[in-house]
Amino acid sequence: MTETETRSGFVALIGRPNVGKSTLLNRLVGFKVAAVSDKPQTTRTRIRGILTRPEGQIIFVDTPGIHKPIHEMNERMMRAVRDAISDVDVLLLIIDVLEPFGRGDEFTLELIKPTEKPALLFLNKIDKLKNKAQLLPLMDRYHRAYPFRELIPGSALTGENVELLVEKLFEALPPGPLYYPESEVTDQPERVLAAEIVREKLLMVTRDEIPYETAVYTERFQDEGELLRIYCTILVERDGQKGIIIGRGGQRLKRIGSLAREELEFLFGKKVYLELHVKVRKHWRENPQILDQLGIRG
Ligand SMILES: Nc1nc2c(ncn2[C@@H]2O[C@H](COP(=O)(O)OP(=O)(O)OP(=O)(O)O)[C@@H](O)[C@H]2O)c(=O)[nH]1
Ligand SMILES: [Mg+2]
């Protein structure tokens, strides 16, 4: 296939926290490349996922949910969103159809407007919608706000209309070569992927106790052929949080570890030895060195 026959380019997934951007990214590339949780601000960095088809290649850029920054960490997260918006060829705005239109949505549209870039709207979570007619006022509102090329209702969770979305995204991209080898689904190093999976399980197991004040990074990642040895560190802000994560008799940390190990074995296709440590680092969200180490660059 020659270069002129394929289409390719970068597509940013943008939207408010918790609307399902990362769930959609994982479904689009068919692989868990970004952590997903029911808590807002799960994604903290720009994560690339790659989709290769006979039509060409789409490089998706998942971004943190658009919110008001309070900590240095959140300032960096929002810079990552702005950079992604200005760097890509096509914008994919994702909204949660169950959330009423609010100031955050207005603000998101204000970010998009001056770019005049081709944009598509994915109205996500329609699996939770009883009456599809409810979509019409929402579609009308977005239709009037920006010249979206397409407004597609669908579900990242069930996959409804995701194929249609892929088709329309390819149509919006210019002719171009494949930038990555066909087999690649992300440009994230394996050690970053490992930390992301541990963080996902951490968010899942700890429920509402500590969502924002934790971070995970991989201290060591050793490939020993048959076995991967992975050592991850969980950062918390306060001593009490360390206790919450470890749990009575270490039960909770064990559960996080075994859930993460299972998924990592599946992702990497080999046996994994996973060791987790919990460290207290006060105010890590304001600490530029730690944020750099976590890859939260903005
Ligand atoms: N019912 C339903 N739930 C969904 C759908 N897509 C995502 N979710 C759920 O919504 C929650 C948030 O999903 P994420 O993919 O983490 O959302 P996000 O937009 O990446 O969130 P941030 O990274 O925090 O900005 C999770 O509990 C998902 O399982 C969908 O189509 N239907
Ligand atoms: Mg996300």
CSV table of C-alpha atoms and ligand atoms in Angstrom, one decimal:
chain,number,residue,atom,x,y,z
A,1,MET,CA,0.0,0.0,0.0
A,2,THR,CA,1.5,3.4,-0.9
A,3,GLU,CA,1.4,6.4,1.4
A,4,THR,CA,-1.2,8.3,-0.6
A,5,GLU,CA,-3.7,5.5,-0.2
A,6,THR,CA,-3.8,5.6,3.5
A,7,ARG,CA,-5.1,8.3,5.8
A,8,SER,CA,-3.5,9.1,9.1
A,9,GLY,CA,-3.1,11.6,11.9
A,10,PHE,CA,-3.7,12.6,15.5
A,11,VAL,CA,-7.0,12.7,17.2
A,12,ALA,CA,-7.4,14.2,20.7
A,13,LEU,CA,-10.0,12.8,23.1
A,14,ILE,CA,-11.2,15.7,25.2
A,15,GLY,CA,-14.0,16.4,27.6
A,16,ARG,CA,-15.0,16.8,31.2
A,17,PRO,CA,-13.7,14.5,33.9
A,18,ASN,CA,-15.4,11.0,34.0
A,19,VAL,CA,-17.2,11.2,30.7
A,20,GLY,CA,-15.5,8.0,29.4
A,21,LYS,CA,-12.5,9.3,27.4
A,22,SER,CA,-10.2,6.6,28.6
A,23,THR,CA,-12.8,3.8,28.3
A,24,LEU,CA,-13.3,4.9,24.7
A,25,LEU,CA,-9.6,5.0,24.0
A,26,ASN,CA,-9.2,1.5,25.3
A,27,ARG,CA,-12.0,0.2,23.2
A,28,LEU,CA,-10.8,2.0,20.1
A,29,VAL,CA,-7.4,0.4,20.3
A,30,GLY,CA,-8.6,-2.9,21.7
A,31,PHE,CA,-6.2,-2.8,24.6
A,32,LYS,CA,-6.0,-1.3,28.1
A,33,VAL,CA,-3.6,1.6,27.6
A,34,ALA,CA,-5.3,4.0,30.0
A,35,ALA,CA,-6.6,3.6,33.5
A,36,VAL,CA,-10.3,3.8,34.0
A,37,SER,CA,-12.2,4.5,37.2
A,38,ASP,CA,-15.5,5.9,38.4
A,39,LYS,CA,-13.7,8.8,39.9
A,40,PRO,CA,-13.0,12.1,38.1
A,41,GLN,CA,-9.4,13.0,37.3
A,42,THR,CA,-8.2,9.5,36.7
A,43,THR,CA,-6.1,10.4,33.6
A,44,ARG,CA,-3.2,12.7,34.5
A,45,THR,CA,-1.0,12.7,31.4
A,46,ARG,CA,-1.4,12.6,27.7
A,47,ILE,CA,-1.6,8.9,26.7
A,48,ARG,CA,-1.3,7.8,23.1
A,49,GLY,CA,-3.2,4.8,21.7
A,50,ILE,CA,-2.7,3.7,18.2
A,51,LEU,CA,-5.3,2.1,15.8
A,52,THR,CA,-4.1,0.6,12.6
A,53,ARG,CA,-6.6,-0.4,9.9
A,54,PRO,CA,-6.4,-1.0,6.1
A,55,GLU,CA,-7.6,2.6,5.8
A,56,GLY,CA,-4.6,3.9,7.7
A,57,GLN,CA,-3.6,4.8,11.2
A,58,ILE,CA,-5.1,7.0,13.9
A,59,ILE,CA,-3.0,8.1,16.9
A,60,PHE,CA,-5.4,8.9,19.7
A,61,VAL,CA,-4.3,11.2,22.4
A,62,ASP,CA,-6.2,10.7,25.7
A,63,THR,CA,-6.2,13.7,28.0
A,64,PRO,CA,-7.1,14.6,31.5
A,65,GLY,CA,-10.6,15.8,32.1
A,66,ILE,CA,-11.1,19.5,31.7
A,67,HIS,CA,-11.4,21.0,35.2
A,68,LYS,CA,-10.4,24.0,37.3
A,69,PRO,CA,-6.8,23.5,38.5
A,70,ILE,CA,-6.0,23.9,42.2
A,71,HIS,CA,-2.6,22.2,42.6
A,72,GLU,CA,0.5,22.4,40.4
A,73,MET,CA,-0.4,18.9,39.3
A,74,ASN,CA,-3.7,20.1,37.9
A,75,GLU,CA,-2.1,23.1,36.2
A,76,ARG,CA,0.1,20.6,34.4
A,77,MET,CA,-2.9,18.4,33.6
A,78,MET,CA,-4.7,21.3,32.0
A,79,ARG,CA,-1.6,22.3,30.0
A,80,ALA,CA,-1.5,18.8,28.7
A,81,VAL,CA,-5.1,19.3,27.4
A,82,ARG,CA,-4.3,22.6,25.8
A,83,ASP,CA,-1.2,21.2,24.1
A,84,ALA,CA,-3.1,18.2,22.8
A,85,ILE,CA,-5.8,20.4,21.4
A,86,SER,CA,-3.3,22.6,19.5
A,87,ASP,CA,-1.1,19.6,18.3
A,88,VAL,CA,-3.7,17.3,16.8
A,89,ASP,CA,-5.4,17.1,13.4
A,90,VAL,CA,-8.9,16.3,14.7
A,91,LEU,CA,-10.7,16.9,17.9
A,92,LEU,CA,-13.0,14.3,19.4
A,93,LEU,CA,-15.2,15.8,22.1
A,94,ILE,CA,-16.8,13.3,24.4
A,95,ILE,CA,-19.8,14.1,26.7
A,96,ASP,CA,-21.8,12.1,29.1
A,97,VAL,CA,-25.4,12.3,28.0
A,98,LEU,CA,-26.7,11.9,31.5
A,99,GLU,CA,-24.9,15.0,32.8
A,100,PRO,CA,-26.8,18.3,32.3
A,101,PHE,CA,-25.0,20.9,30.3
A,102,GLY,CA,-23.1,23.2,32.6
A,103,ARG,CA,-20.4,25.8,32.9
A,104,GLY,CA,-17.7,23.2,32.5
A,105,ASP,CA,-19.2,22.3,29.2
A,106,GLU,CA,-19.4,25.9,28.1
A,107,PHE,CA,-15.7,26.3,29.1
A,108,THR,CA,-14.8,23.2,27.1
A,109,LEU,CA,-16.5,24.6,24.0
A,110,GLU,CA,-14.6,27.9,24.5
A,111,LEU,CA,-11.3,25.9,24.3
A,112,ILE,CA,-12.3,24.4,21.0
A,113,LYS,CA,-13.8,27.3,19.2
A,114,PRO,CA,-10.7,29.4,18.4
A,115,THR,CA,-8.9,26.3,16.9
A,116,GLU,CA,-11.4,26.0,14.0
A,117,LYS,CA,-10.2,22.4,13.8
A,118,PRO,CA,-12.3,19.6,12.4
A,119,ALA,CA,-14.2,18.1,15.4
A,120,LEU,CA,-16.5,15.3,16.1
A,121,LEU,CA,-18.8,14.9,19.1
A,122,PHE,CA,-19.4,11.5,20.7
A,123,LEU,CA,-22.4,11.5,23.0
A,124,ASN,CA,-21.3,8.7,25.4
A,125,LYS,CA,-23.1,6.4,27.8
A,126,ILE,CA,-26.3,6.1,25.8
A,127,ASP,CA,-26.6,2.6,27.3
A,128,LYS,CA,-27.8,4.3,30.4
A,129,LEU,CA,-30.4,6.4,28.7
A,130,LYS,CA,-34.0,5.2,28.8
A,131,ASN,CA,-35.4,7.6,26.3
A,132,LYS,CA,-33.3,8.4,23.3
A,133,ALA,CA,-35.4,11.4,22.5
A,134,GLN,CA,-33.6,13.1,25.4
A,135,LEU,CA,-30.6,13.4,23.1
A,136,LEU,CA,-32.2,15.8,20.8
A,137,PRO,CA,-32.0,19.1,22.8
A,138,LEU,CA,-28.4,18.2,23.7
A,139,MET,CA,-27.4,17.6,20.1
A,140,ASP,CA,-29.1,20.7,19.0
A,141,ARG,CA,-27.1,22.7,21.6
A,142,TYR,CA,-23.8,21.4,20.4
A,143,HIS,CA,-24.7,21.7,16.8
A,144,ARG,CA,-25.3,25.4,17.3
A,145,ALA,CA,-22.1,25.9,19.3
A,146,TYR,CA,-19.6,24.5,16.9
A,147,PRO,CA,-19.6,23.2,13.3
A,148,PHE,CA,-19.0,19.5,14.4
A,149,ARG,CA,-18.5,17.2,11.4
A,150,GLU,CA,-20.5,14.5,13.1
A,151,LEU,CA,-22.6,14.1,16.3
A,152,ILE,CA,-22.6,10.4,17.2
A,153,PRO,CA,-24.5,9.0,20.1
A,154,GLY,CA,-22.9,5.8,21.4
A,155,SER,CA,-21.4,3.8,24.2
A,156,ALA,CA,-17.7,3.3,25.0
A,157,LEU,CA,-18.8,0.5,27.4
A,158,THR,CA,-20.9,-1.6,25.0
A,159,GLY,CA,-19.2,-0.5,21.8
A,160,GLU,CA,-22.4,0.8,20.3
A,161,ASN,CA,-21.5,3.1,17.3
A,162,VAL,CA,-17.8,3.0,18.0
A,163,GLU,CA,-17.2,1.4,14.5
A,164,LEU,CA,-19.2,4.3,13.0
A,165,LEU,CA,-17.0,6.7,14.9
A,166,VAL,CA,-13.8,5.1,13.6
A,167,GLU,CA,-15.1,5.3,10.0
A,168,LYS,CA,-16.0,9.0,10.4
A,169,LEU,CA,-12.7,9.8,12.1
A,170,PHE,CA,-10.8,8.3,9.1
A,171,GLU,CA,-12.9,10.5,6.8
A,172,ALA,CA,-11.8,13.6,8.7
A,173,LEU,CA,-8.1,12.8,8.5
A,174,PRO,CA,-5.7,13.8,5.7
A,175,PRO,CA,-3.9,11.3,3.5
A,176,GLY,CA,-0.7,10.2,5.2
A,177,PRO,CA,1.6,7.3,6.0
A,178,LEU,CA,1.6,5.0,9.0
A,179,TYR,CA,3.7,6.6,11.7
A,180,TYR,CA,4.0,3.5,14.0
A,181,PRO,CA,4.5,-0.2,13.3
A,182,GLU,CA,1.1,-2.0,12.8
A,183,SER,CA,1.6,-4.1,15.9
A,184,GLU,CA,1.9,-1.1,18.3
A,185,VAL,CA,-1.0,0.0,20.4
A,186,THR,CA,0.6,2.6,22.5
A,187,ASP,CA,3.8,4.7,22.7
A,188,GLN,CA,3.9,4.3,26.5
A,189,PRO,CA,6.8,2.4,27.9
A,190,GLU,CA,5.9,-0.8,29.6
A,191,ARG,CA,6.9,0.5,33.0
A,192,VAL,CA,4.4,3.4,32.6
A,193,LEU,CA,1.7,1.0,31.6
A,194,ALA,CA,2.4,-1.1,34.6
A,195,ALA,CA,2.1,1.9,37.0
A,196,GLU,CA,-1.1,2.9,35.2
A,197,ILE,CA,-2.7,-0.5,35.8
A,198,VAL,CA,-1.6,-0.5,39.5
A,199,ARG,CA,-3.2,2.9,39.9
A,200,GLU,CA,-6.4,1.7,38.3
A,201,LYS,CA,-6.7,-1.2,40.8
A,202,LEU,CA,-5.8,1.2,43.6
A,203,LEU,CA,-8.6,3.5,42.7
A,204,MET,CA,-11.0,0.6,42.4
A,205,VAL,CA,-10.1,-1.1,45.7
A,206,THR,CA,-9.9,2.0,47.9
A,207,ARG,CA,-13.3,3.5,46.7
A,208,ASP,CA,-13.8,7.1,47.8
A,209,GLU,CA,-11.2,7.2,50.5
A,210,ILE,CA,-8.2,8.6,48.7
A,211,PRO,CA,-8.7,9.2,45.0
A,212,TYR,CA,-6.6,12.3,44.3
A,213,GLU,CA,-3.8,12.1,46.8
A,214,THR,CA,-2.1,9.0,45.4
A,215,ALA,CA,0.2,8.3,42.5
A,216,VAL,CA,2.1,5.3,41.3
A,217,TYR,CA,5.4,4.9,39.5
A,218,THR,CA,7.5,1.9,38.5
A,219,GLU,CA,10.8,1.7,40.4
A,220,ARG,CA,12.1,-1.3,38.6
A,221,PHE,CA,11.0,-3.3,35.6
A,222,GLN,CA,13.0,-6.3,34.8
A,223,ASP,CA,12.3,-8.7,31.9
A,224,GLU,CA,13.8,-12.1,32.8
A,225,GLY,CA,12.5,-13.9,29.7
A,226,GLU,CA,9.8,-16.1,31.3
A,227,LEU,CA,9.1,-13.7,34.0
A,228,LEU,CA,8.6,-10.0,34.4
A,229,ARG,CA,9.7,-8.5,37.8
A,230,ILE,CA,7.9,-5.2,38.5
A,231,TYR,CA,8.4,-3.0,41.5
A,232,CYS,CA,6.0,-0.2,41.9
A,233,THR,CA,5.8,2.6,44.5
A,234,ILE,CA,2.5,4.1,45.6
A,235,LEU,CA,2.8,7.7,46.8
A,236,VAL,CA,0.4,9.1,49.4
A,237,GLU,CA,0.2,12.5,51.1
A,238,ARG,CA,-0.4,11.4,54.7
A,239,ASP,CA,0.4,8.6,57.1
A,240,GLY,CA,-3.2,7.8,57.6
A,241,GLN,CA,-3.6,7.1,53.8
A,242,LYS,CA,-0.7,4.6,54.0
A,243,GLY,CA,-2.7,2.6,56.5
A,244,ILE,CA,-5.8,2.8,54.4
A,245,ILE,CA,-4.0,1.4,51.4
A,246,ILE,CA,-2.2,-1.3,53.2
A,247,GLY,CA,-5.4,-2.4,55.1
A,248,ARG,CA,-5.8,-4.7,58.0
A,249,GLY,CA,-3.0,-7.3,58.0
A,250,GLY,CA,-2.0,-6.0,54.6
A,251,GLN,CA,-5.1,-7.3,53.0
A,252,ARG,CA,-6.0,-4.4,50.8
A,253,LEU,CA,-2.5,-3.9,49.4
A,254,LYS,CA,-2.5,-7.6,48.6
A,255,ARG,CA,-5.8,-7.4,46.8
A,256,ILE,CA,-4.5,-4.4,44.7
A,257,GLY,CA,-1.4,-6.4,43.9
A,258,SER,CA,-3.1,-9.5,42.8
A,259,LEU,CA,-5.7,-7.7,40.7
A,260,ALA,CA,-2.9,-5.7,39.0
A,261,ARG,CA,-0.7,-8.8,38.6
A,262,GLU,CA,-3.5,-10.7,36.9
A,263,GLU,CA,-4.1,-7.9,34.4
A,264,LEU,CA,-0.5,-7.3,33.7
A,265,GLU,CA,0.0,-11.0,33.0
A,266,PHE,CA,-2.8,-10.8,30.5
A,267,LEU,CA,-1.5,-7.5,28.9
A,268,PHE,CA,2.1,-8.6,28.7
A,269,GLY,CA,1.4,-12.3,28.0
A,270,LYS,CA,3.8,-13.7,30.6
A,271,LYS,CA,4.2,-14.4,34.3
A,272,VAL,CA,4.6,-11.3,36.4
A,273,TYR,CA,6.1,-10.9,39.9
A,274,LEU,CA,4.7,-7.6,41.3
A,275,GLU,CA,5.9,-5.9,44.4
A,276,LEU,CA,4.2,-2.8,45.8
A,277,HIS,CA,5.5,-0.3,48.3
A,278,VAL,CA,3.7,2.6,49.9
A,279,LYS,CA,5.6,5.8,50.6
A,280,VAL,CA,4.4,9.0,52.3
A,281,ARG,CA,5.5,12.2,50.4
A,282,LYS,CA,3.8,15.3,51.8
A,283,HIS,CA,2.5,17.7,49.1
A,284,TRP,CA,3.8,15.6,46.2
A,285,ARG,CA,1.2,17.3,44.0
A,286,GLU,CA,3.1,20.6,44.3
A,287,ASN,CA,6.6,19.0,43.9
A,288,PRO,CA,8.0,19.5,40.4
A,289,GLN,CA,10.6,16.8,40.7
A,290,ILE,CA,8.1,14.2,41.7
A,291,LEU,CA,5.6,15.3,39.0
A,292,ASP,CA,8.4,15.0,36.4
A,293,GLN,CA,9.2,11.5,37.7
A,294,LEU,CA,5.5,10.6,37.4
A,295,GLY,CA,5.4,11.8,33.8
A,296,ILE,CA,2.9,14.6,34.7
A,297,ARG,CA,4.6,17.2,32.5
A,298,GLY,CA,1.9,19.4,31.0
B,1,LIG,N1,-22.6,3.1,31.4
B,1,LIG,C1,-21.5,3.5,30.9
B,1,LIG,N2,-20.5,3.8,31.6
B,1,LIG,C2,-19.3,4.3,31.0
B,1,LIG,C3,-19.3,4.4,29.6
B,1,LIG,N3,-18.0,4.9,29.3
B,1,LIG,C4,-17.4,5.0,30.5
B,1,LIG,N4,-18.1,4.7,31.5
B,1,LIG,C5,-17.8,4.7,32.9
B,1,LIG,O1,-17.5,6.0,33.3
B,1,LIG,C6,-16.5,6.1,34.3
B,1,LIG,C7,-15.4,7.0,33.9
B,1,LIG,O2,-14.7,6.4,32.8
B,1,LIG,P1,-13.3,6.9,32.3
B,1,LIG,O3,-13.0,6.3,31.0
B,1,LIG,O4,-12.3,6.7,33.4
B,1,LIG,O5,-13.5,8.5,32.1
B,1,LIG,P2,-12.5,9.6,31.7
B,1,LIG,O6,-13.3,10.6,30.9
B,1,LIG,O7,-11.3,9.1,31.1
B,1,LIG,O8,-12.2,10.3,33.1
B,1,LIG,P3,-10.9,11.2,33.5
B,1,LIG,O9,-9.7,10.5,33.1
B,1,LIG,O10,-11.1,11.3,35.0
B,1,LIG,O11,-11.1,12.6,32.9
B,1,LIG,C8,-16.0,4.6,34.5
B,1,LIG,O12,-16.7,4.1,35.7
B,1,LIG,C9,-16.5,3.9,33.2
B,1,LIG,O13,-16.7,2.5,33.4
B,1,LIG,C10,-20.4,4.1,28.8
B,1,LIG,O14,-20.5,4.2,27.6
B,1,LIG,N5,-21.5,3.6,29.5
B,2,MG,MG,-9.4,9.2,31.6
